[in-house]
Coordinates of C-alpha atoms in Angstrom, one line a residue:
M357 CA 19.7 42.4 -111.5
S358 CA 18.4 39.2 -109.2
L359 CA 15.5 39.8 -107.1
E360 CA 17.7 38.8 -103.2
T361 CA 16.5 38.3 -99.8
P362 CA 18.4 40.5 -97.9
P363 CA 19.4 38.3 -95.1
L364 CA 18.1 39.0 -91.4
P365 CA 20.4 41.3 -89.4
P366 CA 21.5 38.8 -86.2
S367 CA 19.6 38.6 -83.1
P368 CA 20.9 40.9 -80.7
P369 CA 21.7 39.4 -77.7
P370 CA 19.7 38.7 -74.6
S371 CA 19.6 42.2 -72.5
R372 CA 21.8 41.7 -69.0
R373 CA 18.6 43.4 -67.7
H374 CA 16.5 40.5 -68.2
F375 CA 19.2 38.0 -67.3
G376 CA 19.4 39.2 -64.2
A377 CA 15.8 38.8 -63.6
A378 CA 15.5 35.2 -64.2
A379 CA 18.7 34.6 -61.9
L380 CA 17.0 36.8 -59.2
A381 CA 13.8 34.6 -59.5
A382 CA 15.6 31.1 -59.7
T383 CA 17.6 32.5 -56.5
A384 CA 14.7 33.1 -54.8
L385 CA 12.9 30.3 -55.8
A386 CA 15.9 28.2 -54.0
S387 CA 16.1 30.0 -50.8
A388 CA 12.2 29.1 -50.2
V389 CA 13.1 25.7 -50.5
L390 CA 16.2 25.8 -48.4
G391 CA 14.4 27.8 -46.1
G392 CA 11.2 25.0 -45.0
G393 CA 10.1 24.3 -48.5
A394 CA 11.9 20.9 -49.0
V395 CA 9.4 18.5 -48.1
H396 CA 6.7 20.2 -50.8
L397 CA 9.9 20.1 -53.5
L398 CA 10.5 16.3 -52.7
A399 CA 6.5 15.9 -52.9
H400 CA 6.2 17.8 -56.5
R401 CA 9.2 15.4 -57.4
D402 CA 7.4 12.6 -57.2
E403 CA 4.0 14.0 -57.8
A404 CA 6.2 14.6 -61.8
H405 CA 7.6 11.2 -61.5
E406 CA 4.1 9.8 -61.1
A407 CA 2.7 11.5 -64.2
H408 CA 5.6 10.8 -66.1
A409 CA 5.8 6.7 -64.9
P410 CA 4.3 4.5 -67.4
A411 CA 1.1 3.5 -67.3
T412 CA 1.7 -0.5 -66.6
A413 CA 3.4 1.0 -63.5
A414 CA 0.4 2.6 -62.7
T415 CA -2.4 0.0 -62.7
T416 CA 0.0 -2.2 -60.5
P417 CA -1.5 -2.3 -57.1
A418 CA 0.0 -0.9 -54.2
A419 CA -0.6 -3.4 -51.8
S420 CA 1.2 -6.0 -54.1
E421 CA 4.4 -4.4 -52.8
P422 CA 5.9 -5.9 -49.7
A423 CA 6.2 -3.3 -46.8
A424 CA 10.2 -2.6 -46.5
T425 CA 10.9 -4.6 -43.1
K426 CA 12.9 -2.4 -40.3
Y427 CA 14.8 -3.9 -37.9
Q428 CA 15.6 -2.2 -34.5
C429 CA 18.1 -2.4 -31.6
P430 CA 16.3 -4.4 -28.5
M431 CA 17.7 -2.5 -26.0
H432 CA 17.7 1.1 -27.9
P433 CA 14.2 1.6 -29.9
S434 CA 15.2 4.8 -31.2
V435 CA 17.9 3.3 -33.2
V436 CA 15.8 1.7 -36.5
Q437 CA 17.4 0.8 -39.9
D438 CA 16.3 -0.8 -43.6
Q439 CA 18.5 -3.2 -43.2
P440 CA 20.3 -5.9 -40.9
G441 CA 23.3 -4.4 -38.8
K442 CA 24.5 -4.0 -35.4
C443 CA 23.1 -0.8 -33.1
P444 CA 26.3 2.1 -32.9
I445 CA 25.5 2.3 -29.0
C446 CA 25.6 -1.0 -27.5
G447 CA 26.5 -3.6 -30.7
M448 CA 23.6 -5.6 -30.6
D449 CA 22.2 -7.3 -33.5
L450 CA 19.4 -5.5 -34.9
V451 CA 16.0 -7.3 -34.8
P452 CA 13.5 -7.0 -37.3
M453 CA 10.5 -5.0 -35.9
T454 CA 7.0 -6.5 -35.4
P455 CA 3.8 -5.1 -36.7
T456 CA 2.3 -3.1 -33.5
S457 CA -1.0 -3.1 -34.8
A458 CA -2.4 -6.7 -33.0
A459 CA -0.2 -9.3 -31.4
P460 CA 0.9 -12.0 -33.2
G461 CA -0.9 -15.4 -32.8
D462 CA -3.3 -13.6 -30.7
P463 CA -5.4 -10.7 -33.8
G464 CA -8.4 -11.1 -31.4
T465 CA -7.6 -9.5 -28.1
P466 CA -8.0 -5.9 -28.3
A467 CA -5.4 -3.4 -28.5
V468 CA -4.5 -1.1 -24.7
E469 CA -4.5 2.5 -25.7
G470 CA -0.6 3.5 -25.3
L471 CA 0.7 0.2 -25.3
A472 CA 2.5 -1.9 -28.1
P473 CA 3.7 -5.8 -28.3
V474 CA 7.4 -5.7 -27.4
T475 CA 10.0 -8.6 -28.8
I476 CA 12.7 -9.0 -26.4
D477 CA 15.7 -12.0 -26.9
P478 CA 16.0 -14.3 -24.2
S479 CA 19.9 -12.7 -23.1
R480 CA 17.7 -9.2 -22.7
Q481 CA 15.3 -11.2 -20.6
Q482 CA 18.1 -12.6 -18.4
L483 CA 19.8 -9.0 -17.8
I484 CA 16.5 -7.3 -16.6
G485 CA 15.2 -10.2 -14.2
L486 CA 12.2 -10.5 -16.3
R487 CA 10.1 -13.3 -14.7
T488 CA 6.7 -14.8 -15.7
A489 CA 4.1 -16.8 -13.3
P490 CA 1.2 -18.9 -14.6
V491 CA -2.8 -17.6 -14.6
T492 CA -4.1 -20.3 -12.1
E493 CA -7.4 -21.5 -11.0
G494 CA -8.1 -21.9 -7.4
K495 CA -9.6 -20.5 -4.0
V496 CA -10.0 -16.8 -4.3
G497 CA -11.2 -13.9 -1.7
G498 CA -12.0 -15.6 1.8
T499 CA -8.7 -14.0 3.2
W500 CA -7.5 -10.2 3.3
R501 CA -4.6 -8.9 5.1
T502 CA -4.1 -5.8 6.6
N503 CA -1.2 -4.8 9.7
G504 CA -2.2 -5.0 13.4
R505 CA -1.0 -3.8 16.5
V506 CA -0.8 -5.2 19.9
A507 CA -2.6 -3.4 22.5
M508 CA -3.7 -3.5 26.2
D509 CA -7.0 -4.8 26.5
E510 CA -8.8 -1.6 28.4
T511 CA -11.4 -4.4 30.2
R512 CA -8.7 -5.7 32.2
V513 CA -7.0 -2.3 33.2
R514 CA -7.1 -1.6 37.2
R515 CA -5.7 1.0 39.7
V516 CA -5.3 0.9 43.2
T517 CA -6.8 4.5 45.0
L518 CA -6.4 5.5 47.8
K519 CA -10.1 6.3 49.8
V520 CA -8.1 8.3 52.8
P521 CA -5.1 10.3 53.6
A522 CA -2.1 7.9 54.6
F523 CA 1.7 8.0 55.0
V524 CA 3.8 5.2 52.7
E525 CA 5.6 3.3 55.1
R526 CA 6.9 0.1 52.9
V527 CA 6.5 -0.3 49.2
Y528 CA 6.5 -4.0 47.8
A529 CA 5.7 -3.7 44.5
D530 CA 9.1 -1.0 44.1
F531 CA 8.9 -1.1 39.9
T532 CA 7.1 -0.8 37.1
G533 CA 6.5 -4.4 34.7
K534 CA 7.0 -5.9 37.4
P535 CA 4.3 -9.1 37.4
V536 CA 2.0 -9.5 40.6
Q537 CA -0.8 -11.9 41.3
R538 CA -4.2 -10.9 43.3
G539 CA -4.0 -10.4 47.1
E540 CA -0.2 -10.0 46.8
P541 CA 1.3 -6.9 48.9
L542 CA 1.6 -3.7 47.1
F543 CA 2.6 -1.4 50.7
S544 CA 2.1 -0.9 53.8
V545 CA 0.8 2.6 54.7
Y546 CA 0.0 4.6 58.3
S547 CA -3.4 6.6 58.7
P548 CA -4.8 8.1 61.7
E549 CA -8.4 7.7 59.9
L550 CA -7.5 3.9 59.4
L551 CA -6.7 3.6 62.9
A552 CA -9.1 4.7 64.2
A553 CA -11.8 2.3 61.8
Q554 CA -10.5 -0.5 63.2
E555 CA -10.6 0.9 67.1
E556 CA -14.5 1.0 66.5
Y557 CA -14.4 -2.1 64.5
L558 CA -12.7 -3.9 67.3
L559 CA -15.3 -1.6 69.8
A560 CA -18.0 -2.9 67.5
L561 CA -16.7 -6.2 68.2
R562 CA -17.0 -5.9 72.1
T563 CA -20.2 -4.6 72.1
R564 CA -21.9 -7.5 70.7
Q565 CA -20.3 -10.2 72.9
A566 CA -21.3 -8.1 76.0
L567 CA -24.6 -7.9 74.9
G568 CA -25.1 -11.9 73.9
Q569 CA -23.5 -12.4 77.8
T570 CA -25.9 -9.8 79.2
G571 CA -29.2 -11.5 77.4
G572 CA -29.3 -7.8 75.6
M573 CA -30.6 -7.8 72.0
S574 CA -27.8 -9.6 70.1
A575 CA -29.3 -8.3 66.9
D576 CA -28.5 -4.8 67.5
G577 CA -24.7 -5.6 68.3
D578 CA -24.7 -7.2 64.9
A579 CA -25.9 -4.3 63.2
L580 CA -22.6 -2.1 65.1
V581 CA -20.2 -5.0 63.9
A582 CA -22.0 -5.3 60.2
A583 CA -21.1 -1.0 60.1
A584 CA -17.5 -1.1 61.7
R585 CA -16.7 -4.1 59.1
R586 CA -18.2 -2.7 55.7
K587 CA -16.8 0.6 56.8
L588 CA -13.0 -0.6 56.7
Q589 CA -13.9 -2.9 53.3
L590 CA -14.9 0.1 51.4
W591 CA -11.3 1.9 52.4
D592 CA -9.7 -1.4 50.9
V593 CA -8.8 -3.2 53.8
P594 CA -8.1 -7.1 52.7
A595 CA -10.8 -9.4 54.1
A596 CA -7.6 -11.3 55.7
T597 CA -6.9 -7.9 58.0
L598 CA -10.2 -8.1 59.2
E599 CA -10.2 -11.4 60.4
R600 CA -7.2 -10.9 62.0
L601 CA -8.8 -7.8 63.6
A602 CA -11.3 -10.3 65.1
E603 CA -9.0 -13.0 66.0
T604 CA -6.3 -10.8 68.3
G605 CA -8.6 -7.7 68.8
E606 CA -5.9 -5.4 68.1
A607 CA -5.6 -2.9 66.1
T608 CA -2.4 -2.5 63.9
R609 CA -0.5 0.7 63.3
S610 CA 0.0 0.5 59.5
L611 CA -2.5 -1.6 57.0
T612 CA -1.0 -3.1 53.9
L613 CA -3.1 -2.9 50.5
V614 CA -2.7 -5.9 48.1
S615 CA -3.3 -6.1 44.1
P616 CA -7.0 -6.4 43.7
I617 CA -6.1 -8.7 40.4
S618 CA -3.4 -10.8 38.7
G619 CA -1.0 -9.2 36.1
V620 CA 1.9 -6.9 35.6
I621 CA 2.3 -3.5 36.6
T622 CA 2.4 -0.4 34.3
K623 CA 2.3 2.4 36.6
K624 CA 4.5 3.1 39.6
D625 CA 3.9 6.4 41.9
V626 CA 5.1 5.7 45.1
V627 CA 7.8 5.5 47.6
E628 CA 8.4 5.0 51.1
G629 CA 7.6 8.1 53.4
A630 CA 5.7 9.6 50.6
R631 CA 2.7 11.0 51.9
L632 CA -0.9 10.6 49.8
E633 CA -3.8 12.5 49.7
V634 CA -7.4 11.3 49.2
G635 CA -7.9 9.8 45.3
A636 CA -4.0 9.3 44.7
T637 CA -3.3 6.5 42.3
P638 CA -0.1 5.0 43.4
Y639 CA -0.4 1.9 40.9
E640 CA -2.1 0.8 37.8
I641 CA -1.7 -2.8 36.9
V642 CA -2.4 -4.6 33.4
D643 CA -4.2 -8.3 33.2
L644 CA -2.3 -9.2 30.0
S645 CA -3.7 -12.9 29.7
R646 CA -5.8 -11.5 26.8
V647 CA -4.5 -8.8 24.2
W648 CA -6.3 -6.7 21.6
V649 CA -5.0 -6.0 18.3
L650 CA -6.1 -2.8 16.4
A651 CA -5.9 -3.3 12.4
D652 CA -7.1 -1.2 9.7
V653 CA -9.4 -2.3 7.3
Y654 CA -10.7 -0.3 3.5
E655 CA -13.2 1.0 2.8
S656 CA -13.5 -1.5 -0.1
E657 CA -13.0 -5.0 2.1
L658 CA -15.4 -3.4 5.3
R659 CA -18.5 -5.6 3.9
H660 CA -16.4 -8.9 4.1
V661 CA -15.2 -8.4 8.0
K662 CA -17.8 -9.4 10.9
V663 CA -17.9 -9.5 14.0
G664 CA -17.2 -13.4 15.6
M665 CA -15.2 -14.2 12.4
T666 CA -11.4 -15.8 12.7
A667 CA -8.2 -14.3 12.3
T668 CA -4.5 -14.8 12.5
L669 CA -1.4 -13.0 13.5
Q670 CA 2.2 -13.2 12.7
L671 CA 4.9 -11.5 14.2
K672 CA 8.5 -10.7 13.5
A673 CA 9.3 -11.6 17.1
F674 CA 8.1 -15.1 16.5
P675 CA 8.1 -15.5 12.6
H676 CA 6.8 -19.2 12.8
R677 CA 4.5 -18.7 15.5
V678 CA 0.8 -17.9 14.4
F679 CA -1.5 -17.0 16.7
A680 CA -5.0 -17.1 16.5
G681 CA -8.4 -15.0 17.6
K682 CA -11.7 -13.5 16.7
V683 CA -13.3 -10.1 15.7
A684 CA -14.4 -8.6 18.9
F685 CA -15.6 -4.8 17.7
L686 CA -16.2 -2.6 14.5
D687 CA -15.5 0.9 14.5
P688 CA -18.5 2.6 13.4
V689 CA -16.8 5.4 12.5
L690 CA -14.8 5.9 9.1
D691 CA -11.7 7.7 9.3
P692 CA -11.7 10.5 6.7
A693 CA -7.9 10.4 6.5
T694 CA -6.8 6.9 6.0
R695 CA -9.9 6.1 4.2
T696 CA -9.9 3.0 6.8
V697 CA -12.0 1.5 9.6
K698 CA -10.6 0.3 13.2
V699 CA -11.1 -3.3 14.0
R700 CA -10.7 -4.4 17.3
L701 CA -9.5 -7.9 17.6
E702 CA -8.8 -10.2 20.6
F703 CA -6.2 -12.8 21.1
P704 CA -5.6 -15.0 24.5
N705 CA -2.3 -14.7 25.7
P706 CA -1.3 -17.1 28.6
D707 CA 2.4 -17.0 28.0
G708 CA 3.0 -13.0 27.9
D709 CA 4.6 -13.5 24.4
L710 CA 1.9 -10.5 22.6
R711 CA 3.6 -7.9 24.3
P712 CA 1.6 -4.1 23.6
E713 CA 2.9 -2.2 20.6
M714 CA 4.5 -4.9 18.8
F715 CA 3.2 -4.9 15.1
G716 CA 2.5 -7.9 12.9
E717 CA 0.1 -9.3 10.0
V718 CA -3.5 -10.1 10.6
V719 CA -5.1 -12.1 8.1
L720 CA -8.8 -12.3 8.0
R721 CA -10.6 -15.2 7.1
G722 CA -13.7 -15.3 5.8
T723 CA -15.7 -18.0 2.9
A724 CA -13.1 -18.6 -0.1
R725 CA -14.7 -19.5 -3.9
E726 CA -13.3 -21.2 -6.7
G727 CA -11.6 -18.2 -9.6
L728 CA -8.6 -17.0 -11.8
K729 CA -5.4 -15.2 -9.9
I730 CA -1.9 -14.4 -10.7
P731 CA 0.4 -12.7 -8.0
S732 CA -0.1 -9.0 -7.2
D733 CA 3.0 -8.2 -8.6
A734 CA 2.3 -8.7 -12.1
V735 CA -0.7 -6.1 -12.3
V736 CA 0.7 -2.6 -13.7
P737 CA -1.6 0.2 -12.9
T738 CA -2.4 2.8 -15.4
G739 CA -4.0 5.4 -13.5
T740 CA -7.4 4.2 -14.7
T741 CA -6.8 0.7 -16.1
Q742 CA -5.2 -2.8 -14.8
V743 CA -2.6 -4.1 -17.3
V744 CA -0.5 -7.1 -17.5
F745 CA 2.4 -8.5 -20.1
V746 CA 0.9 -11.9 -21.4
A747 CA 4.2 -14.3 -22.7
L748 CA 3.2 -15.2 -26.0
G749 CA 6.2 -17.3 -27.0
E750 CA 9.3 -17.0 -28.6
G751 CA 10.2 -13.5 -26.6
R752 CA 7.3 -11.4 -27.6
F753 CA 4.5 -10.3 -24.9
Q754 CA 1.6 -8.6 -25.4
P755 CA -0.5 -6.0 -22.9
R756 CA -3.7 -6.8 -22.0
E757 CA -6.1 -4.9 -20.0
V758 CA -8.0 -7.2 -17.4
R759 CA -10.5 -6.6 -14.4
L760 CA -9.3 -7.7 -11.1
G761 CA -11.5 -8.7 -7.9
E762 CA -10.3 -9.8 -4.6
S763 CA -7.0 -9.7 -3.3
D764 CA -5.3 -11.1 0.1
G765 CA -1.9 -8.9 -0.5
K766 CA 0.0 -11.7 -2.4
S767 CA -2.3 -12.7 -5.1
V768 CA -5.3 -10.9 -7.0
E769 CA -8.2 -12.5 -8.5
V770 CA -8.7 -11.8 -12.4
T771 CA -12.6 -11.4 -13.4
S772 CA -11.6 -10.9 -17.2
G773 CA -8.8 -10.3 -19.5
L774 CA -6.9 -13.5 -19.1
K775 CA -7.6 -17.0 -19.1
A776 CA -6.2 -20.4 -16.8
G777 CA -2.7 -21.5 -18.0
E778 CA -1.2 -18.4 -20.0
Q779 CA 1.7 -16.5 -18.3
V780 CA 2.1 -13.2 -17.6
V781 CA 5.4 -11.3 -16.5
T782 CA 6.1 -10.5 -12.8
G783 CA 9.6 -9.4 -12.4
A784 CA 11.1 -6.0 -14.5
N785 CA 7.2 -5.8 -15.6
F786 CA 7.6 -1.8 -15.1
L787 CA 10.3 -2.4 -17.4
V788 CA 8.5 -4.2 -20.2
D789 CA 5.9 -0.7 -19.5
S790 CA 8.8 1.6 -20.5
E791 CA 9.4 0.0 -23.6
S792 CA 6.1 -0.9 -25.4
R793 CA 5.2 3.0 -24.3
L794 CA 8.6 3.7 -25.8
R795 CA 7.8 1.6 -29.3
A796 CA 3.8 2.8 -29.4
S797 CA 5.0 6.4 -29.2
L798 CA 7.7 5.7 -32.4
A799 CA 5.2 3.7 -34.1
A800 CA 2.9 6.6 -34.1
L801 CA 5.5 9.1 -34.7
A802 CA 6.6 7.3 -37.9
A803 CA 2.9 6.7 -39.1
S804 CA 2.4 10.3 -38.3
S805 CA 5.6 11.1 -41.1
S806 CA 4.9 9.0 -43.5
G807 CA 1.9 10.4 -43.8
S808 CA 0.8 13.2 -46.6
A809 CA 1.6 16.9 -46.5
P810 CA -0.6 19.2 -44.6
A811 CA -3.0 20.6 -46.6
S812 CA -2.4 24.6 -45.1
A813 CA 0.7 24.4 -46.6
P814 CA 1.4 26.0 -50.0
S815 CA 3.8 24.3 -52.8
A816 CA 6.0 26.3 -54.7
P817 CA 5.5 27.4 -57.7
P818 CA 6.8 26.4 -60.5
P819 CA 10.2 28.5 -61.6
E820 CA 9.3 30.6 -64.9
P821 CA 10.4 29.7 -68.7
P822 CA 13.4 32.1 -69.7
A823 CA 12.4 35.2 -72.1
A824 CA 12.4 34.3 -75.4
S825 CA 14.8 36.0 -77.5
G826 CA 14.5 38.4 -80.3
H827 CA 12.4 40.7 -78.1
G828 CA 13.3 44.2 -76.8
G829 CA 14.0 44.5 -72.9
H830 CA 11.9 45.9 -70.8

């Protein structure tokens, strides 16, 4: 009888309880991946692929591989693809994206934080109205522009004041705004006090004549006449009226008061038959042959403004005329609300064309110097810095931080950041600024998304191997 090893009994099939546990673990792992671990799973897949890659591939420098070119829509920078094509929004051809680390052709220029160079094709430049202007050398400073308001010269205002009670009998200057000449009649009044003063003057004249005929003291007669005449003069009786009194020897019932200066009536408060008390001001007359222009000068420009410096004024009413004047006064107090100082300028006005309350542009003229300048609308203020966009050619525009000097309202001095002959954007520069900021934000977003996963995120654990067969269930 041969000895044979009996065959081993067949292995029992895996228990259903063990298979159910493995399936449950796999399901939990899949749920973890779908719930937020996809990034880590892809990262582990890439690490595993790199670990099993041939050694020759691992020793190849990564820098030798050219970076893939991205293509972007000029009108919709958010549309980015890996290959050429057309924008799904506007249908424009996608263009290659330019690096945002430095402007091509000008690597020595420091980048501006928050801005990136942009490329705009000629058709889009025409569509948005983009214009450029050169950086030029020339006279800078010496002129400062501000707004001015024409006002009356306060030293040329006169009021006609009545010094005795009177009744108005006739009005000659009968409306506001009427021009009058010095000595021209204004109104006639009847006053008992004026009539009595005329009688005193005539009596003094007769007394002096009588003293002279009798050989008395003529000096006493002269004193009486001078006192009576002085009283009428202090009551604003015209000299012509006094001469007529001396010639005729008869007092008049009414006296006519005349204008003390040549000018324009700006106030009339008198009508025929009215009673005027002492101190009444029936007329106000202003001499407009010379006027003031009141202007505001900012605190930063105050050091350039001096009394006596020349100035010009232009008005919308006379666009082709330039009025010449000079600075006459600087307000010693700064306006705390506007941070400006009132400057008073004097302008001759022989024809009366400069009317009070007119507005115009005042140009203060000082001493100019040589320097670089650009149009004022080329500057884009960013809050703490001043930025311009320099045209590099072929539709490329680079943001450039600049330092500015003095400005005359139309052009501004550039002290650093630009060179003569460079072209800067003057039209649609705020649209260029918006696209530059958008591209800088997209570049920062792309850089952050292409980096490694955060270290704080735990990687998904590898799946457990299936349980070895041949062991009893647990």
